Coordinates of C-alpha atoms and ligand atoms in Angstrom, one line a residue:
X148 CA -70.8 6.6 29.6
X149 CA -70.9 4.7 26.7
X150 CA -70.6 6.7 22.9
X151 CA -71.5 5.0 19.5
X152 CA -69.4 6.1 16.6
X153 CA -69.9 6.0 13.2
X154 CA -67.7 6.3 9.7
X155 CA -67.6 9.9 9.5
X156 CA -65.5 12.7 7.9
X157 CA -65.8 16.3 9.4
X158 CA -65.5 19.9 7.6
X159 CA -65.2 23.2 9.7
X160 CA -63.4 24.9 12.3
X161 CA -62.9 24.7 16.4
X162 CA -61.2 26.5 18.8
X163 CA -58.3 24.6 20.4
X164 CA -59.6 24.3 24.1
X165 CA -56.7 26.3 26.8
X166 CA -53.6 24.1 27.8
X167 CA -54.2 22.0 30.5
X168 CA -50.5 22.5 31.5
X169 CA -50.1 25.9 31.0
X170 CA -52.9 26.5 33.2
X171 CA -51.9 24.4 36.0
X172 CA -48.8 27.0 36.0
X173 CA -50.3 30.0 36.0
X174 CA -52.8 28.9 38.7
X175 CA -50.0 27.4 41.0
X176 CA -47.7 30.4 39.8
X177 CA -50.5 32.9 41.1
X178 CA -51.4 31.5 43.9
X179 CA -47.7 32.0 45.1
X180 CA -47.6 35.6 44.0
X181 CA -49.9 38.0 45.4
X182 CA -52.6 39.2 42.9
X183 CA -53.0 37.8 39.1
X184 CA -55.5 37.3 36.6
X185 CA -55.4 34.0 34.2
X186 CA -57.5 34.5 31.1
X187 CA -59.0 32.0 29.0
X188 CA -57.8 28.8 31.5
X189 CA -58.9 25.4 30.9
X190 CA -62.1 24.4 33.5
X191 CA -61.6 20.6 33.7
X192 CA -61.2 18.3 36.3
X193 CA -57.7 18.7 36.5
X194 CA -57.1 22.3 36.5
X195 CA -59.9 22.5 39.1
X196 CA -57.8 19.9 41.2
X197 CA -55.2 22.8 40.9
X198 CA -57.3 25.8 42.0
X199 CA -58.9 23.7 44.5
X200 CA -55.7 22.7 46.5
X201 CA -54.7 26.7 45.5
X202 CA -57.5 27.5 48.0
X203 CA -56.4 25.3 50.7
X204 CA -53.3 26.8 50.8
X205 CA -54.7 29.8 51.6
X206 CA -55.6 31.5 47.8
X207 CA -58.7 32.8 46.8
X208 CA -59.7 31.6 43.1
X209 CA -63.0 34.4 41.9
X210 CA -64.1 33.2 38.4
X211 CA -65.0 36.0 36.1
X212 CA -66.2 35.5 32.7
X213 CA -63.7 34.2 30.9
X214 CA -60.3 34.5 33.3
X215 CA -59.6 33.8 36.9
X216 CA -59.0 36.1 39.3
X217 CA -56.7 35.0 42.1
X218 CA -55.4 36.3 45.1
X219 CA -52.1 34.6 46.0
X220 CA -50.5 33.7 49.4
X221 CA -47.0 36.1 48.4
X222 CA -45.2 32.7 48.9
X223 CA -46.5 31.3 52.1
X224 CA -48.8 28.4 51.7
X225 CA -50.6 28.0 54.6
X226 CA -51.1 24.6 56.5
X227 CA -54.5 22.9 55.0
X228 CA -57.2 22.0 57.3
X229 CA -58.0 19.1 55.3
X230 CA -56.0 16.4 53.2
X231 CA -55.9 17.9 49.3
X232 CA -57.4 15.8 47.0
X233 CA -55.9 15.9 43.9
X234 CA -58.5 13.3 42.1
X235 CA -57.2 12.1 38.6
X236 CA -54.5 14.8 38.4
X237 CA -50.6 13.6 38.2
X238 CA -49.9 17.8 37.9
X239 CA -51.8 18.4 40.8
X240 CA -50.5 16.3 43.1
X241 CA -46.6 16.8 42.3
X242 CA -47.0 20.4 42.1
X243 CA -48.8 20.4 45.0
X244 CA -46.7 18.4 47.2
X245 CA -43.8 20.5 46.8
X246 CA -45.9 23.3 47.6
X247 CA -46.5 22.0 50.9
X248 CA -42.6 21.6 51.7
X249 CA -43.1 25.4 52.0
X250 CA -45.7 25.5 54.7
X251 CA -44.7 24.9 58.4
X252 CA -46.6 22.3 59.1
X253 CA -47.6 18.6 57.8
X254 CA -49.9 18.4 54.3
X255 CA -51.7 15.0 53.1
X256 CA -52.0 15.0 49.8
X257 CA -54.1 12.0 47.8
X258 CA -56.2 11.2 44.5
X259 CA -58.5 8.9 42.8
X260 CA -57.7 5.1 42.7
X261 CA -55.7 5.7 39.3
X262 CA -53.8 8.5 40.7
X263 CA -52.4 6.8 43.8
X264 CA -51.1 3.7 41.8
X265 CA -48.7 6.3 40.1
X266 CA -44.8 6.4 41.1
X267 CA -43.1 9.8 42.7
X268 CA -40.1 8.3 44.7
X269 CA -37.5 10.4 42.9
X270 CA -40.1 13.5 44.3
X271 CA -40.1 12.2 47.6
X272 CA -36.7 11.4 48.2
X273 CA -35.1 14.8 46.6
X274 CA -37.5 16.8 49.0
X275 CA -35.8 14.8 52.3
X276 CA -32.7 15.9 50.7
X277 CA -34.3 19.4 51.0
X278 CA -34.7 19.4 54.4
X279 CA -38.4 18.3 54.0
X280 CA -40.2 15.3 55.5
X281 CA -42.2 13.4 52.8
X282 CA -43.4 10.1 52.6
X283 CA -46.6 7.5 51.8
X284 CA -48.4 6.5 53.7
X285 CA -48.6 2.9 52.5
X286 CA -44.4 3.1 52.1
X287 CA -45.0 2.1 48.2
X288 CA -44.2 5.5 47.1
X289 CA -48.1 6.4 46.0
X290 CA -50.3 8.7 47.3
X291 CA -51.8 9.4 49.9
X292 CA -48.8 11.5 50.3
X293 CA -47.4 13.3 53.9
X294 CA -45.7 16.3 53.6
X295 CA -43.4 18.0 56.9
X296 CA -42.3 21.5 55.5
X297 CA -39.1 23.3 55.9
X298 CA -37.9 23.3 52.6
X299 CA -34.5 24.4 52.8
X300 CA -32.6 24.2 49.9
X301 CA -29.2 22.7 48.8
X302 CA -27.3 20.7 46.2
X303 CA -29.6 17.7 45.2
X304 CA -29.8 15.1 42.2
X305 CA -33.0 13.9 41.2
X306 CA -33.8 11.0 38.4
X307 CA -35.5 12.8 35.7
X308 CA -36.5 9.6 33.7
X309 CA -39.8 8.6 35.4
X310 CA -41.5 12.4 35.2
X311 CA -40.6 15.5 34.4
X312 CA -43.4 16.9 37.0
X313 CA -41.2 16.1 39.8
X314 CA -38.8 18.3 38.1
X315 CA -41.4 21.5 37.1
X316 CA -42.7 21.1 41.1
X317 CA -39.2 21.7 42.6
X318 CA -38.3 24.3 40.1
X319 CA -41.6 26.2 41.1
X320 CA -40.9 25.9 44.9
X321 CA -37.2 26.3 45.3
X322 CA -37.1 29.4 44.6
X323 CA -38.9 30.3 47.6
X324 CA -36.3 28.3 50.1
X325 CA -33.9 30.1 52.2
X326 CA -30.7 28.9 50.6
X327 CA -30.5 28.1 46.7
X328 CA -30.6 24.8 45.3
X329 CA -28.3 23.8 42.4
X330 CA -30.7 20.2 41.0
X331 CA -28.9 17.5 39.2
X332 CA -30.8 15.1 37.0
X333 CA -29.3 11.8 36.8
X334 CA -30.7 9.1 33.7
X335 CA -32.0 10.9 30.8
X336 CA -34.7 13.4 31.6
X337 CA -37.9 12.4 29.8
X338 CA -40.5 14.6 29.3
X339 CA -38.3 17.9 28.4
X340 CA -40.8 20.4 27.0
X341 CA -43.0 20.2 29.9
X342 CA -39.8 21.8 31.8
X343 CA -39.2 24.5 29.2
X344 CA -43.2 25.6 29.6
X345 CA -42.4 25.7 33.9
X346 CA -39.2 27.9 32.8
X347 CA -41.0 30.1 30.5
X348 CA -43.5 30.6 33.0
X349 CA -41.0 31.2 36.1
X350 CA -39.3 33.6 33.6
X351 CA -42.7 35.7 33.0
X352 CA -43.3 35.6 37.8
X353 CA -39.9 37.0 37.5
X354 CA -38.4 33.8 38.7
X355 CA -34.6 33.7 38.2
X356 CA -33.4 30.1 37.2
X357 CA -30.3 29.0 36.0
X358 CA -30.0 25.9 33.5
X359 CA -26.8 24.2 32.5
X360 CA -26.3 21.6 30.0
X361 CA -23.1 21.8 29.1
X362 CA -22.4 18.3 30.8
X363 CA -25.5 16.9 31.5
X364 CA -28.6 19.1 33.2
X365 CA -28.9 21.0 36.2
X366 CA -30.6 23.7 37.3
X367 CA -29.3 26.3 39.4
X368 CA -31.8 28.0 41.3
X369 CA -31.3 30.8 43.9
X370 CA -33.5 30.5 47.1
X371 CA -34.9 33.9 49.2
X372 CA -37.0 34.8 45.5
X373 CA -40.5 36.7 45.3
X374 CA -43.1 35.6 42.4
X375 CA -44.7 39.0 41.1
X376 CA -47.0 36.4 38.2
X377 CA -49.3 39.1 36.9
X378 CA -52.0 39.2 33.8
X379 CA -51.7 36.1 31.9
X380 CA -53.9 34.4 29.2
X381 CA -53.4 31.0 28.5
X382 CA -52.5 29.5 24.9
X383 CA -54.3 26.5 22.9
X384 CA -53.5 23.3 24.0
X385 CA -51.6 21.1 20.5
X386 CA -52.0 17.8 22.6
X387 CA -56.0 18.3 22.5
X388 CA -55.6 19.1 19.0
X389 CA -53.8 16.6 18.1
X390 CA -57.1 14.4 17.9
X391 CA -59.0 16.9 15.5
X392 CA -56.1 17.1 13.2
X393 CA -55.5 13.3 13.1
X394 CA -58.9 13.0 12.9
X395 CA -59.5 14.7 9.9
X396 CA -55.8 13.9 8.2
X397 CA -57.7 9.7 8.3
X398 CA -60.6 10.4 6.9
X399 CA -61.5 11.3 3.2
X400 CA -63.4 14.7 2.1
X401 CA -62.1 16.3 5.7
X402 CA -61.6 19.2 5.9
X403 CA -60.6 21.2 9.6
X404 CA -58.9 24.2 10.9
X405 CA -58.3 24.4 14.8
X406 CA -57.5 27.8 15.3
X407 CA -55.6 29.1 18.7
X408 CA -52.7 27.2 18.0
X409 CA -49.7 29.6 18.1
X410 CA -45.8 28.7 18.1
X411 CA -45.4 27.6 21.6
X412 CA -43.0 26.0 24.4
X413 CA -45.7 22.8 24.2
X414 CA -43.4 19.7 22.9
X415 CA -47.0 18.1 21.5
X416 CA -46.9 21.1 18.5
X417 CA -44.5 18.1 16.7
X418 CA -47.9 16.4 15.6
X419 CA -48.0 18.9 12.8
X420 CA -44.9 17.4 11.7
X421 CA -45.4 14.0 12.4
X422 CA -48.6 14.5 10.1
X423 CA -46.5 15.7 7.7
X424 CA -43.8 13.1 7.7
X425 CA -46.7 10.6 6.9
X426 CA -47.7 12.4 4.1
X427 CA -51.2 14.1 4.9
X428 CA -52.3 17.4 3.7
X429 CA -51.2 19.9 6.3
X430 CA -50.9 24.0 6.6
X431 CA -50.2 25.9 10.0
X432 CA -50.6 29.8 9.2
X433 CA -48.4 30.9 12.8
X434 CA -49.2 34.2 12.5
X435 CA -53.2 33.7 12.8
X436 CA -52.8 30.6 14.8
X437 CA -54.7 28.5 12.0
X438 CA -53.6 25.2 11.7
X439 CA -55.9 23.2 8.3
X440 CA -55.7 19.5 7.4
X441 CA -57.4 18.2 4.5
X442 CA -58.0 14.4 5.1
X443 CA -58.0 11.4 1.7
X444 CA -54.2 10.8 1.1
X445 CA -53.2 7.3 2.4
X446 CA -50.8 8.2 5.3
X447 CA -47.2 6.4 5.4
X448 CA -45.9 4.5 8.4
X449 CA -43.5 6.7 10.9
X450 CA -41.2 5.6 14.1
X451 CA -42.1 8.3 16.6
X452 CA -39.9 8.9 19.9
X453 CA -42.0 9.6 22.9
X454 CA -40.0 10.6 25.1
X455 CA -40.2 14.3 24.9
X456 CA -44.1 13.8 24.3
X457 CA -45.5 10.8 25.7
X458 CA -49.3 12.6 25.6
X459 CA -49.4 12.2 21.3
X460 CA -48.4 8.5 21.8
X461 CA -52.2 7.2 21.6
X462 CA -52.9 9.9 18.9
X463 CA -49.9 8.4 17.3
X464 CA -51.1 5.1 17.5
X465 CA -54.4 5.3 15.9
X466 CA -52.5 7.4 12.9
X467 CA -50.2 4.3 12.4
X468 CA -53.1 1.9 12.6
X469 CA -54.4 3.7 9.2
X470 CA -50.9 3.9 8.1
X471 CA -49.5 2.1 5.2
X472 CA -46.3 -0.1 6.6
X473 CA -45.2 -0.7 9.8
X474 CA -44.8 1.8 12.2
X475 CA -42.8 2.0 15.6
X476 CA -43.7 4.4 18.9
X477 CA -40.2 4.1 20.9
X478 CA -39.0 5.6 23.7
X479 CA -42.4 5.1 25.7
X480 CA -41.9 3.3 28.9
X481 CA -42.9 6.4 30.9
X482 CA -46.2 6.4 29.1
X483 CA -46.9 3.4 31.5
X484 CA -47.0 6.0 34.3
X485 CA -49.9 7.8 33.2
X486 CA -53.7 7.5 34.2
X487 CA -53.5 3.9 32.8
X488 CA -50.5 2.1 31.6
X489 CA -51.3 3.5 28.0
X490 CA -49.3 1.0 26.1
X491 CA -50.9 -2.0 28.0
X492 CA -54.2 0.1 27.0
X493 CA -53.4 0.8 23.4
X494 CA -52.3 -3.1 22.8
X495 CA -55.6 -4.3 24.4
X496 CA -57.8 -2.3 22.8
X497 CA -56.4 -1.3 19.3
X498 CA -56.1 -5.5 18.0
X499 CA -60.0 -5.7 18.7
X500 CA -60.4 -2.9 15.9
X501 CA -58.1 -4.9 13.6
X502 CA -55.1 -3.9 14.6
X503 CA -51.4 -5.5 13.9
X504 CA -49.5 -4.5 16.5
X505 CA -47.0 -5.8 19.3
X506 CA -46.2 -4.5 22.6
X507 CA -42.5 -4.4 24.2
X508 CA -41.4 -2.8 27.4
X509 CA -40.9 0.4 26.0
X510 CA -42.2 0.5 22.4
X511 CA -45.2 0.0 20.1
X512 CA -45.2 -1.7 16.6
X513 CA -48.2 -1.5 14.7
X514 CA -49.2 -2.5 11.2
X515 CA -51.4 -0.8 9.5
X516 CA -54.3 -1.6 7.8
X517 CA -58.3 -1.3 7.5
X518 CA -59.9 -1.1 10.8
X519 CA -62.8 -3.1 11.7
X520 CA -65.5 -1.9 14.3
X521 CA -65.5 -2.9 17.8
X522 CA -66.9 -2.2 21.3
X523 CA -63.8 -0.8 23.3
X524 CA -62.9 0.1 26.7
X525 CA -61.5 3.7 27.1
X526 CA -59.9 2.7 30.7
X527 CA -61.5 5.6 32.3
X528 CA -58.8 7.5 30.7
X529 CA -59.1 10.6 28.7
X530 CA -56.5 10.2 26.1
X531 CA -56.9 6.7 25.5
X532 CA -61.3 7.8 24.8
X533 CA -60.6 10.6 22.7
X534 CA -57.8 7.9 20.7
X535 CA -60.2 5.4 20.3
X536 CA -63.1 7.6 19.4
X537 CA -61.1 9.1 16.1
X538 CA -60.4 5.6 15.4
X539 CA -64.1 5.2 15.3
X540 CA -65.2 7.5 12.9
X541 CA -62.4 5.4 10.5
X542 CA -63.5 2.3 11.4
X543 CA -67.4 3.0 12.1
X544 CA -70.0 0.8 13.9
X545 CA -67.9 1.2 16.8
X546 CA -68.6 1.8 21.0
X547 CA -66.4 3.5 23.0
X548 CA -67.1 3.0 27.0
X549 CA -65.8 5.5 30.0
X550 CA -65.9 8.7 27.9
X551 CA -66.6 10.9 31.1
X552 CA -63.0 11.0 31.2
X553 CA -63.0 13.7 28.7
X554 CA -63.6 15.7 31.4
X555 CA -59.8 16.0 32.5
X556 CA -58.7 17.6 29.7
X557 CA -61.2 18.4 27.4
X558 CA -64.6 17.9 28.3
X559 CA -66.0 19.5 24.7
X560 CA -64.5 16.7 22.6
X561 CA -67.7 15.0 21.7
X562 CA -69.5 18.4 21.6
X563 CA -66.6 19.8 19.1
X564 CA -66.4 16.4 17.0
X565 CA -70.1 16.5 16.5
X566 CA -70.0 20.2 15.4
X567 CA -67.6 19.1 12.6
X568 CA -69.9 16.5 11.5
X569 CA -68.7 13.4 13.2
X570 CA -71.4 10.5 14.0
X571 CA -71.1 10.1 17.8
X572 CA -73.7 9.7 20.1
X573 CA -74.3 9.0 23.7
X574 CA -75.4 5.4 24.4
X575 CA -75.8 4.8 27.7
X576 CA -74.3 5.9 31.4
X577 CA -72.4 3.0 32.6
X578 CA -73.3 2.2 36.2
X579 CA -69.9 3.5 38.1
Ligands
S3P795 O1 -45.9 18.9 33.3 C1 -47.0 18.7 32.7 O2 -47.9 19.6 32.5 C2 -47.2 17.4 32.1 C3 -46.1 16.5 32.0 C4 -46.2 15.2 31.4 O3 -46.0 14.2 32.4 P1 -44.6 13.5 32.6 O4 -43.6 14.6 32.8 O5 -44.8 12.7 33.8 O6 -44.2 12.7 31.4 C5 -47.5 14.9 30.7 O7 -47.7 13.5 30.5 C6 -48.7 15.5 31.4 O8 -49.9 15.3 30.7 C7 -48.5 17.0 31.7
PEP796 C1 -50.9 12.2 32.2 C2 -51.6 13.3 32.0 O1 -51.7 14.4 33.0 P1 -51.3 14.2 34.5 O2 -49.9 13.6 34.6 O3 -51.4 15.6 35.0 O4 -52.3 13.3 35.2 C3 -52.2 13.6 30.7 O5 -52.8 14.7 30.6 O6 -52.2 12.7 29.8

């Protein structure tokens, strides 16, 4: 579906929708224990990929109002009778191929056309270390994805450098092997907060891991454990955010407070600081979750490292296109892996709105300037939409194509930037 966007500035305030990653965990965490509630979870296409592969190992997902009620499997997935589709969802499908190393018979797992061009090797091979059999199907690594279970656990290493979800999926399942599992990560572990939320979340199922990084990380995880993951309600999500306050910190006479945003595990809360370090207007108020940015001061150029938080990297983009000086987004080759390659995405589309910038193999420089409006492509890809269409209300008579893809993650966007104020309307539907 196509949107038209217009110069706009927005006043008011908006709920920060639930964290997509926190409510993949407490879905799969749930559906391993016996009986749990989730409260406030994101519904998207994603975390419906989650609950939705939950069932076929045997959970039972009741929606009630506003919170999930789910009724677990107490640790023993059962064999699906069908191959688990995990659509556009990387989560999903790493999460939910190391579930199936716990069943005791053979999984397929498999997505959309974006999903099975993306890499899990590392995931793959550590689980035949395991004691698992795991492969593709086309030998390339991608999904589809077959899974042989009897996960037994042992001393592995893994290469943390690609994703950390290949970490956060064995650190959810080993617990629940007969022997313990001490994981090593060889190159440098990218990603790292997305851990630290799995951890937290363990921690609350009464999980016992061990983490070491005195020399190095590894993760020392004792097998023959019981989840017990009981009432939870999930937090706002700072990586949708990170649009509305960007949004608003571009334009002048904005004015917006997302509320729901508490101190949290989430790496992507650094965007309040990365707005500040280029000068806009920015309060957080922890204690009532409040988070205000008054838009009109000329933003300063930054050098952002994305590799703890690859997801504000088109968010971070856009900001440096407005920027005064040259900024540079380093650190970012794993932000090829994502539903697109997002800096091939970013370097394509960005230049048609006016924008100086160069792409290297892991790193962005961009210029910035006065943005010019454009018809762009949003690559079927919901952060590279929700990037451009922020750059829109700067730039104005601008088209943004694929917006659908909102859906993933936040499928209000449009409805929440219009209820600030901001011109953008459906064009057309795009014949898919
Ligand atoms: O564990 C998670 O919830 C996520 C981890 C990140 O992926 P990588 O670890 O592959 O960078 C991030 O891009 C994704 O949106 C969500
Ligand atoms: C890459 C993302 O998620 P996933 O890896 O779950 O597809 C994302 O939300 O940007």
């Amino acid at each position: 579906m196509r949107v038209s966007i217009d110069k706009s500035s927005i006043k008011g305030e908006v709920f920060a929708p639930p964290s997509k990653s926190y409510t993949h965990r407490a879905v799969t965490l749930a559906a391993l224990s016996k009986e749990s509630t989730v409260g406030r979870p994101l519904i998207s296409a994603d975390t419906l990929a989650t609950v939705r592969a939950s069932e076929m190992f045997g959970a039972s997902v009741e929606r009630e109002e506003d919170r999930l009620i789910i009724h677990g499997i107490n640790g023993k997935p059962n064999v699906p009778d069908d191959v688990i589709d995990a659509a556009n969802s990387g989560t999903t499908l790493r999460f939910m191929t190391a579930v199936a190393a716990l069943t005791d018979g053979i999984t397929v797992l498999t997505g959309d056309a974006s999903l099975r061009t993306r890499p899990n090797g590392p995931l793959l091979e550590v689980l035949n270390q395991l004691g698992v059999k795991a492969c593709s199907t086309r030998g390339n690594e991608r999904a589809p994805l077959v899974v042989k279970g009897g996960l037994k656990g042992q001393d592995a290493s893994i290469d943390g450098s690609i994703s950390s979800q290949f970490i956060s999926a064995l650190l959810i399942t080993c617990p629940l092997a007969e022997n313990s599992t001490t994981l090593y990560i060889t190159g440098k572990l990218k990603s790292r907060p997305y851990v630290d939320v799995t951890l937290e979340m363990l921690e609350l199922a009464g999980i016992k891991v061990h983490v070491d990084d005195s020399n190095g990380t590894r993760f020392i995880i004792p097998g023959k454990q019981k989840y017990d993951f009981k009432d939870y309600t999930v937090p706002g999500d700072f990586s949708s955010a990170s649009y509305l306050l960007a949004a608003a910190a571009m334009t002048s006479e904005s004015e917006v407070t997302v509320k729901n945003l508490f101190p949290s595990k989430q790496g992507d809360k650094v965007i309040i600081e990365i707005l500040r370090q280029m000068g806009a207007d920015i309060t957080w108020d922890k204690e009532a979750g409040n988070v205000t940015v008054r838009g009109g001061r000329q933003l300063k150029a930054i050098t952002f490292d994305a590799g703890a938080t690859p997801d504000l990297v088109p968010t971070v983009a856009v900001l440096a296109a407005v920027a005064e000086g040259t900024s540079r987004i380093v650190n970012a080759e794993h932000v090829r892996y994502k539903e697109t390659d997002r800096l091939r995405a970013l370097a394509t589309e960005l230049p048609k709105l006016g924008v100086d910038l160069k792409e290297e193999r892991d790193s962005l420089t961009i210029t910035g300037g006065k943005l010019r409006g454009a018809s762009v492509h949003g690559w079927d890809d919901h952060r590279i939409v929700m990037a451009l269409s922020i750059a829109g209300i700067v730039a104005g008579n601008t088209t943004v194509d694929t917006t659908e893809s909102v859906s993933i993650s936040y499928p209000d966007f449009f409805k929440d930037m219009r209820s600030l104020g901001a011109k953008m309307e459906k064009v057309s539907e795009e014949l898919s």
